[in-house]
PDB file of C-alpha atoms in Angstrom:
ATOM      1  CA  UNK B   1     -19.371 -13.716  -2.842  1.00 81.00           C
ATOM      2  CA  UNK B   2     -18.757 -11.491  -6.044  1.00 86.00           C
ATOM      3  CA  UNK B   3     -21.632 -12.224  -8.988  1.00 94.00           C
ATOM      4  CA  UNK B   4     -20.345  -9.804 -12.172  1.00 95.00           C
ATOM      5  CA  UNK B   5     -21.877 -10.698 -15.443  1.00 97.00           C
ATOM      6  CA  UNK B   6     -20.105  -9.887 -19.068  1.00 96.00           C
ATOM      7  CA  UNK B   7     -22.335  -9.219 -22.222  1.00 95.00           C
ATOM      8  CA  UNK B   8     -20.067  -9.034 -25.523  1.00 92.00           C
ATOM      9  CA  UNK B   9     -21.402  -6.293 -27.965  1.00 87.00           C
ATOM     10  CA  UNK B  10     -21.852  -8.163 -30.926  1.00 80.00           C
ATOM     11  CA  UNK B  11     -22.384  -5.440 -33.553  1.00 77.00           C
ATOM     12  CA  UNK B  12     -19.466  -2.969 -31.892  1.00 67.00           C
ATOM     13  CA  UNK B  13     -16.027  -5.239 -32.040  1.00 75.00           C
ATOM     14  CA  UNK B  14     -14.291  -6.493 -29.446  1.00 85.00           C
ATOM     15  CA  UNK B  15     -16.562  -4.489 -26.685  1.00 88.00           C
ATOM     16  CA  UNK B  16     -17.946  -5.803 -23.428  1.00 92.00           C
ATOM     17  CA  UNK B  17     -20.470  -4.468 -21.534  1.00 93.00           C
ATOM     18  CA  UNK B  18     -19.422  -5.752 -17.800  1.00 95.00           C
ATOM     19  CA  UNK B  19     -21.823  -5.483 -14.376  1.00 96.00           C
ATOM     20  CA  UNK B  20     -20.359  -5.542 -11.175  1.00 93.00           C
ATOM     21  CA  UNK B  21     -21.876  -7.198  -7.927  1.00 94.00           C
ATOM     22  CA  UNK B  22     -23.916  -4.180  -7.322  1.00 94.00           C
ATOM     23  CA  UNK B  23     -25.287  -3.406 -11.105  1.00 94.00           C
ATOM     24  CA  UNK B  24     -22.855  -1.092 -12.000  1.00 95.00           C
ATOM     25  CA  UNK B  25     -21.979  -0.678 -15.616  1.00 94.00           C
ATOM     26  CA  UNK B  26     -18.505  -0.653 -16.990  1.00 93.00           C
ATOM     27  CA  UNK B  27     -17.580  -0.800 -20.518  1.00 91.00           C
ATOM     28  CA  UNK B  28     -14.244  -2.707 -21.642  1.00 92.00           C
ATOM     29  CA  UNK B  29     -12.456  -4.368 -24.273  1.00 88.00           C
ATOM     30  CA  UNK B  30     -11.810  -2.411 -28.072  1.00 78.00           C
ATOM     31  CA  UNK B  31     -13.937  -0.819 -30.498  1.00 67.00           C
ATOM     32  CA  UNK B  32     -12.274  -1.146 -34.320  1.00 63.00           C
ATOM     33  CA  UNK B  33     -10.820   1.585 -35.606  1.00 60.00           C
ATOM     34  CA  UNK B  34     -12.069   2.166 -39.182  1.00 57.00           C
ATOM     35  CA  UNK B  35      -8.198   3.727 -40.282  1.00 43.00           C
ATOM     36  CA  UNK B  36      -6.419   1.038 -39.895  1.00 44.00           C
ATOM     37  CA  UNK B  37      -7.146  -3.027 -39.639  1.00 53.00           C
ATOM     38  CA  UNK B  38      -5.674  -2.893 -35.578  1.00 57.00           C
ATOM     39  CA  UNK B  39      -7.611  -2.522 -33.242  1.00 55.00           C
ATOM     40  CA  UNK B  40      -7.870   0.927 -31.029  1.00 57.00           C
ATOM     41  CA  UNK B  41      -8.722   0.988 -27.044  1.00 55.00           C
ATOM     42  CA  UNK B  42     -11.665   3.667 -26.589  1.00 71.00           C
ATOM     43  CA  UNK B  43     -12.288   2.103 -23.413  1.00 83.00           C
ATOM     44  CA  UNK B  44     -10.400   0.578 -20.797  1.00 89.00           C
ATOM     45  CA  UNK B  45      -8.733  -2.479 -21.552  1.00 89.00           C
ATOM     46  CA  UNK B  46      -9.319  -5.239 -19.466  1.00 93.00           C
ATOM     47  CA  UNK B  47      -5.730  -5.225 -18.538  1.00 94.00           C
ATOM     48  CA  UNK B  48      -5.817  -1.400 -16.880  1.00 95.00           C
ATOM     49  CA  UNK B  49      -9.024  -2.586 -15.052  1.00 96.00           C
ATOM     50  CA  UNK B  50      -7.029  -5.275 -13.128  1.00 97.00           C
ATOM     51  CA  UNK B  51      -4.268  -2.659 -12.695  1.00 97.00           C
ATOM     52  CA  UNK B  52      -7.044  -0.079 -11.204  1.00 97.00           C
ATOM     53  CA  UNK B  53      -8.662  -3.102  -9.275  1.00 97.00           C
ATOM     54  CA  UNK B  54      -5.506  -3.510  -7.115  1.00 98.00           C
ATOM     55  CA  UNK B  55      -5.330   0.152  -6.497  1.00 98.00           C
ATOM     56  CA  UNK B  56      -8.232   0.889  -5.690  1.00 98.00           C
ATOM     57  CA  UNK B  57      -8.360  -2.081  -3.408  1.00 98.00           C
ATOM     58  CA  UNK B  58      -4.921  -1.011  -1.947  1.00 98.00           C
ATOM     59  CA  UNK B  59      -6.248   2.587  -1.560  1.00 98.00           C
ATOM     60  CA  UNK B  60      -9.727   1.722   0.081  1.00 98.00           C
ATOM     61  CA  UNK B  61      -7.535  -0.173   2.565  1.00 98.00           C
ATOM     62  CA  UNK B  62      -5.262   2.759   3.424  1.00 98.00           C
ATOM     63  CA  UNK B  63      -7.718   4.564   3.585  1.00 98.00           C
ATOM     64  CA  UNK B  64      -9.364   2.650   6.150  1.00 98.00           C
ATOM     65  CA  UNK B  65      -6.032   1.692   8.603  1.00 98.00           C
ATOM     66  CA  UNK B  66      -5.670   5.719   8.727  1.00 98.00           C
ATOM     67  CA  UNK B  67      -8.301   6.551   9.321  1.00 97.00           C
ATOM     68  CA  UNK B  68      -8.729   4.040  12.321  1.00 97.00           C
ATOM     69  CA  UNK B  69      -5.187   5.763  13.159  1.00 97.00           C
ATOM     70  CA  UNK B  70      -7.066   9.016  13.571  1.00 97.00           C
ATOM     71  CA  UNK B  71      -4.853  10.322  10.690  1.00 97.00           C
ATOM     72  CA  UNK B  72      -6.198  13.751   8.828  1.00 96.00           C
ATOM     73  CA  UNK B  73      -5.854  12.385   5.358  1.00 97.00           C
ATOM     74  CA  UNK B  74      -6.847  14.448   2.880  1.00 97.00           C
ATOM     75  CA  UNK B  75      -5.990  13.410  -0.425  1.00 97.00           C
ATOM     76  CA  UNK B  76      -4.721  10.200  -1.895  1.00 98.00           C
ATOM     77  CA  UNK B  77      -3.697   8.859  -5.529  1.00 98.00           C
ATOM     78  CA  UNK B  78      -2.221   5.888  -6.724  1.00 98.00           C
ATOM     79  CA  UNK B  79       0.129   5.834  -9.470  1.00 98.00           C
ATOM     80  CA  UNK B  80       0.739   2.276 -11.130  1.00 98.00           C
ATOM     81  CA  UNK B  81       3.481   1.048 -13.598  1.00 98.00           C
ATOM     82  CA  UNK B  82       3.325  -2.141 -14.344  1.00 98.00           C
ATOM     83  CA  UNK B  83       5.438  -4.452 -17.021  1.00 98.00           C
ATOM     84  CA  UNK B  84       3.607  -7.378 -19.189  1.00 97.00           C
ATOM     85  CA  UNK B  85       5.935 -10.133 -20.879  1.00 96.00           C
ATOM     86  CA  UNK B  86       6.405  -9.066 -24.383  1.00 96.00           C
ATOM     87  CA  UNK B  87       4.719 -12.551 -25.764  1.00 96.00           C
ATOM     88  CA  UNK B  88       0.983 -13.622 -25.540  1.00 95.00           C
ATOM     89  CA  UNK B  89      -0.764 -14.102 -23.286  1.00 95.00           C
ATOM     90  CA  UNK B  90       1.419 -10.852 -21.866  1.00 95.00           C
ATOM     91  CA  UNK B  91       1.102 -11.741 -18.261  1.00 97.00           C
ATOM     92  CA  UNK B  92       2.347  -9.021 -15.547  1.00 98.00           C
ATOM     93  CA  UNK B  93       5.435  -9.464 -14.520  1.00 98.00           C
ATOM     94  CA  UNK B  94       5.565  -6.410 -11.866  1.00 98.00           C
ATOM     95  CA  UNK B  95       3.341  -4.152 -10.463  1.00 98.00           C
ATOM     96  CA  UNK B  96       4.285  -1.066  -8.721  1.00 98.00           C
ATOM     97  CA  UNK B  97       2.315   1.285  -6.523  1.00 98.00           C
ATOM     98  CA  UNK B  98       3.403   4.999  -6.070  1.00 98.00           C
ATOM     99  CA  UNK B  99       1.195   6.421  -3.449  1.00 98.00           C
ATOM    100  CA  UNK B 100       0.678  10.691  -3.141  1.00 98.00           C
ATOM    101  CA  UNK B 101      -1.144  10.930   0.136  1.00 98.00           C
ATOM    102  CA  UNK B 102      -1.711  14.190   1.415  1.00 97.00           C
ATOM    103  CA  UNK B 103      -3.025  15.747   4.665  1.00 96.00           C
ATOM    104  CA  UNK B 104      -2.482  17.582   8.160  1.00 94.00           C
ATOM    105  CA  UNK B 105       0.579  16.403  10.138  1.00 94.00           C
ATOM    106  CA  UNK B 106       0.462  12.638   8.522  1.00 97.00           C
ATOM    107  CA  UNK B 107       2.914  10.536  10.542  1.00 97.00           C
ATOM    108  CA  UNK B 108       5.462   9.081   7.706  1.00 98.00           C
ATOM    109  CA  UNK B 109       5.493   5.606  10.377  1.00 98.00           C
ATOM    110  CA  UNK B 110       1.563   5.388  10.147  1.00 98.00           C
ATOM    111  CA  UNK B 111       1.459   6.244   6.764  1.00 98.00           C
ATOM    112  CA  UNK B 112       4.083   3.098   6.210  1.00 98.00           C
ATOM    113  CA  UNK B 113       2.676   0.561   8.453  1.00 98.00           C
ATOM    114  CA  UNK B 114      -1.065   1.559   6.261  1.00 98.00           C
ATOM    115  CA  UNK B 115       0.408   0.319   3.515  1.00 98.00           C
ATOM    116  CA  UNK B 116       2.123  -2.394   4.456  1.00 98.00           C
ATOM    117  CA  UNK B 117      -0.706  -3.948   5.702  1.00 98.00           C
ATOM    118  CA  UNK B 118      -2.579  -3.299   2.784  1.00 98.00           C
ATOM    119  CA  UNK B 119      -0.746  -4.315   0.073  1.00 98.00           C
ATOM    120  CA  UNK B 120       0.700  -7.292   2.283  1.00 98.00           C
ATOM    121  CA  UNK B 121      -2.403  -8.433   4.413  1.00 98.00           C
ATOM    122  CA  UNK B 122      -5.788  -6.751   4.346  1.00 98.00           C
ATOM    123  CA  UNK B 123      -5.981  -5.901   0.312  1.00 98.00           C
ATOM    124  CA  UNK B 124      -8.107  -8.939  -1.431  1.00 97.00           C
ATOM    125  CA  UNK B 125      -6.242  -8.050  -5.169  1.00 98.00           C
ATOM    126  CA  UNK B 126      -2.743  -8.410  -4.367  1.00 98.00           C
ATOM    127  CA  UNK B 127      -3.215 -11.477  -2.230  1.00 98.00           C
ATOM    128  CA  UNK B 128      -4.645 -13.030  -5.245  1.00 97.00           C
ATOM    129  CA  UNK B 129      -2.112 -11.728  -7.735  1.00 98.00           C
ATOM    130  CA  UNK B 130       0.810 -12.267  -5.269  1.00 95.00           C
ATOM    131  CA  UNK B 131       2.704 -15.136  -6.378  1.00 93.00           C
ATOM    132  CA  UNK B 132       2.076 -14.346  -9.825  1.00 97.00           C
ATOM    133  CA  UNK B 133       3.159 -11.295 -10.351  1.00 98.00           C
ATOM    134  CA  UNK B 134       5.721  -9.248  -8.579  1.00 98.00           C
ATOM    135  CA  UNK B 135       4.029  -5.928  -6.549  1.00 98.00           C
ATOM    136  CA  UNK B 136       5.862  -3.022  -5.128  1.00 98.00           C
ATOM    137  CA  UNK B 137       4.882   0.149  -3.474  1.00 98.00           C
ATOM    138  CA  UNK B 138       6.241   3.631  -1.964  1.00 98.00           C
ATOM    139  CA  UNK B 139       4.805   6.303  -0.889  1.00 98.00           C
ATOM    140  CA  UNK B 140       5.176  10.066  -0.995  1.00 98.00           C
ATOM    141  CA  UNK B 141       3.222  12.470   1.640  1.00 98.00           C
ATOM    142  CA  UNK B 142       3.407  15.665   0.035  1.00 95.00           C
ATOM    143  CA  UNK B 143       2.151  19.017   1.358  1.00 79.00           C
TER     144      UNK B 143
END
């Protein structure tokens, strides 16, 4: 069971002070921006921290199947592009995953198959946004 808690910032605009299930601090949401009357994102909008929630998920899973496959990884990032609709409430409409993994004789099959499962079985995100939202992924093994 997750238990997060949000605090709003009342005297610092649209900011959120956010605890995850193990007290850890993350700050979100938009501070104003005293040049104009918009608003400016000094920290991570709530938005990217779904987007990084799903790849770090994704990741954590890979990272796990390959290991398991006694695979030498040694590196691994995530690169996500991701559409909204162009209308409130801009929901996602895709979600793609371009994963760099690196390491000593990676097997392109194993590397495949880690993902797959991921993304398509093991990875608690995307089974909740699948449905809603479109999500793609490749990968790269580079080195």
């Amino acid at each position: 069971m997750s238990n997060i808690a949000v605090d709003w910032m009342a005297d610092n605009g649209h900011l959120f002070a956010c605890r995850d299930s193990a007290g850890n601090l993350v700050m979100s949401g938009s501070l104003p921006n005293d040049q104009n009357a918009g608003q400016s994102f000094q920290v991570t909008k709530p938005t990217d921290l779904l987007l990084m929630g799903l790849a770090t998920c994704a990741a954590y899973e890979v990272v796990a199947i390959l290991e398991r496959q006694r695979q030498q990884l040694t590196g691994l990032r995530v690169d996500v592009e991701a559409h909204q609709q162009p209308e409130p409430p801009h929901a996602f409409m895709d979600i793609h995953m371009q994963f760099h993994l690196s390491g000593d004789q990676l097997d392109p099959g194993k590397a495949g198959r880690a993902l797959e499962l991921s993304v398509n079985k093991y990875c608690p995100v995307a089974a909740t946004l699948r449905g809603a939202v479109s999500i793609t992924y490749s990968f790269e093994i580079e080195g």
